[in-house]
mmCIF file of C-alpha atoms in Angstrom:
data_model
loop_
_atom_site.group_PDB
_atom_site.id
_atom_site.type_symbol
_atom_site.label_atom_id
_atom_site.label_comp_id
_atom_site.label_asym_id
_atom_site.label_seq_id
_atom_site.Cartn_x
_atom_site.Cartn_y
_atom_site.Cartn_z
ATOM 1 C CA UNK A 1 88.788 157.130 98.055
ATOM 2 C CA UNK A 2 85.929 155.061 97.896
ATOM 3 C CA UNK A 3 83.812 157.042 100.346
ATOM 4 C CA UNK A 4 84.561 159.739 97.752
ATOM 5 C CA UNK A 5 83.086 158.055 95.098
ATOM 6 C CA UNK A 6 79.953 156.685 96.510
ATOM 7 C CA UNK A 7 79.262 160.248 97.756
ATOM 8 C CA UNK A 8 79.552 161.752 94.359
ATOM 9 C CA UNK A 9 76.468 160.041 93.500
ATOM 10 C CA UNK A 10 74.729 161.100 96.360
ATOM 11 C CA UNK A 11 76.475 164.584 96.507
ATOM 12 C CA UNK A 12 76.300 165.996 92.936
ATOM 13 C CA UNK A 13 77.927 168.588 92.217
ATOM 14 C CA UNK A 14 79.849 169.518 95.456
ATOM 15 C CA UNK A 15 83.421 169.692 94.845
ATOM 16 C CA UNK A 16 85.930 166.957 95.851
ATOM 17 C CA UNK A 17 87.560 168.998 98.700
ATOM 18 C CA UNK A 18 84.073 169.060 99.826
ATOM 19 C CA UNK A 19 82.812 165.192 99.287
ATOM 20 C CA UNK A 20 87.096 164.828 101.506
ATOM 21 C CA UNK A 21 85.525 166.782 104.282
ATOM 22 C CA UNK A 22 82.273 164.808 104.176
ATOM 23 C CA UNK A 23 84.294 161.616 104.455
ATOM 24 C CA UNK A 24 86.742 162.770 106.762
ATOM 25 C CA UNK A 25 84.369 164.919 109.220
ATOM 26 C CA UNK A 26 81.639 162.513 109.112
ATOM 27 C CA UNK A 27 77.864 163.208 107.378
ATOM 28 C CA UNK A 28 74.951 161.592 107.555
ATOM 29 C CA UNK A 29 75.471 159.800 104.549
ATOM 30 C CA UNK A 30 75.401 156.920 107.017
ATOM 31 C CA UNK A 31 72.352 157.704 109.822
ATOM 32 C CA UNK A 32 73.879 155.019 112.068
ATOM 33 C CA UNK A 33 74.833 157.149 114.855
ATOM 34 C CA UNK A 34 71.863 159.357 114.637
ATOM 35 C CA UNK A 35 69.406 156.713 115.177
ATOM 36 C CA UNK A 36 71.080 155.287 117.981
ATOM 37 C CA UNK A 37 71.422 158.294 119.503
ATOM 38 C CA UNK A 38 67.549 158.534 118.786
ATOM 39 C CA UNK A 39 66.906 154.989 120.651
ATOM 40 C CA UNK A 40 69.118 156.689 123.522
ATOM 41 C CA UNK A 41 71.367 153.840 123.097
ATOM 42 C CA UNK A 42 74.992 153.608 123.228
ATOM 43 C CA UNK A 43 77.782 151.569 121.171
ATOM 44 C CA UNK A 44 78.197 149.102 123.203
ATOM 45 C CA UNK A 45 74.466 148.302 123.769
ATOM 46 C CA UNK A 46 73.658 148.191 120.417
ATOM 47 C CA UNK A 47 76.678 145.599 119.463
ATOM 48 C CA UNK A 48 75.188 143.594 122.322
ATOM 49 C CA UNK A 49 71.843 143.553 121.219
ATOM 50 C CA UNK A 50 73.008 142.723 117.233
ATOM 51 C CA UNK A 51 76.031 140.760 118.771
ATOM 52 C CA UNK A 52 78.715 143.023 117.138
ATOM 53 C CA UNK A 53 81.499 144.616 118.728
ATOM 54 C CA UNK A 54 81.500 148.089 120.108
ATOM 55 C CA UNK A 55 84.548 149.334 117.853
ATOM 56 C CA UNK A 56 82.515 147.954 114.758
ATOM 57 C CA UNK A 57 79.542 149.975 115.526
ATOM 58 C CA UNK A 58 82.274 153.103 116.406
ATOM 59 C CA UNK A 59 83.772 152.568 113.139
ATOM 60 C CA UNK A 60 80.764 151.945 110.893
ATOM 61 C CA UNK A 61 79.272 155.913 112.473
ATOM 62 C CA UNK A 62 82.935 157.421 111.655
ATOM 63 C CA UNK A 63 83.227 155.827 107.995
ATOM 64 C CA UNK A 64 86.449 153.980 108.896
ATOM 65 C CA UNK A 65 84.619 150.576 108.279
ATOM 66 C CA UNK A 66 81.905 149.746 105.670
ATOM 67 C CA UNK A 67 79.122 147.738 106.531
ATOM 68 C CA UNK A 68 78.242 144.656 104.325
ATOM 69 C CA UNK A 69 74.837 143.742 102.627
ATOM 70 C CA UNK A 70 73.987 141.584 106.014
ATOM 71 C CA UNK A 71 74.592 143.973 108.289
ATOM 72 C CA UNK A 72 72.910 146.967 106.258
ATOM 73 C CA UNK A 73 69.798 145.203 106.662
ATOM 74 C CA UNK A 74 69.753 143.668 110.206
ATOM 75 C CA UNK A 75 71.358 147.882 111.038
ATOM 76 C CA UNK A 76 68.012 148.583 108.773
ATOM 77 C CA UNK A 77 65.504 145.896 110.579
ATOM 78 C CA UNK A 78 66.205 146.765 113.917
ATOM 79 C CA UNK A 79 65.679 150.537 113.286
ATOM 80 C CA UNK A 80 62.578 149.853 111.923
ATOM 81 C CA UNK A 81 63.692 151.883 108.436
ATOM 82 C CA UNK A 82 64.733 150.936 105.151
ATOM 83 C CA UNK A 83 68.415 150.799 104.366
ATOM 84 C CA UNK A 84 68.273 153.442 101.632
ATOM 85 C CA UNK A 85 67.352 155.991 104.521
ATOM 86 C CA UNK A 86 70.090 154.275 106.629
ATOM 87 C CA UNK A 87 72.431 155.120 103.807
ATOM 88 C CA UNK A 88 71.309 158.942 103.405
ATOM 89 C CA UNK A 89 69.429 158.078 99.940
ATOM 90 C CA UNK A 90 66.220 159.034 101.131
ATOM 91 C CA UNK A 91 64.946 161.402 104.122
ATOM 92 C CA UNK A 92 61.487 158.778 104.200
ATOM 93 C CA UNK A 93 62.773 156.860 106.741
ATOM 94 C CA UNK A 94 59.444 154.211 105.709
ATOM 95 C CA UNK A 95 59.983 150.412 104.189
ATOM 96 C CA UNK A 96 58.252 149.620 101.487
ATOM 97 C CA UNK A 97 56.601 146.233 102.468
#
């Protein structure tokens, strides 16, 4: 339910059943996935190279775990990209510095 509620903000004025099937299906809400899969890199080398655990990474991309504050911004620093565009808040994937 809180998945729901965080994407209400981001989703306005999509129904609930649809905000369910965001949450449930997976959306980019949360690029994780797409920008490993960008940096051809799998689960389990990315949780090597942040020392994390492969099922942490698995369930940060499926929505099953939420990531905290830390590791929003060392996810965000080693992409190179700011964590609102890790989050889906932006599409400008640039830090403002």
């Amino acid at each position: 339910m809180r998945n729901i509620i965080k994407l209400t903000q981001h989703c306005e004025g999509h129904s609930y059943a649809t905000l369910y099937a965001y949450v449930k299906e997976g959306c980019d809400i949360f690029r994780l996935k797409e920008l490993r899969e960008k940096h051809q890199m799998s689960q389990c080398l990315l949780g090597e190279k942040l020392n994390m655990n492969q099922n942490t990474i698995s369930q940060y991309e499926t929505g099953l775990r939420e990531a905290s504050y830390a590791t929003l911004i060392k996810l965000a620093d080693y992409f190179d990209v700011s964590v609102d565009y890790l989050l889906g808040r932006t599409d400008n994937p640039e830090l403002n510095r």
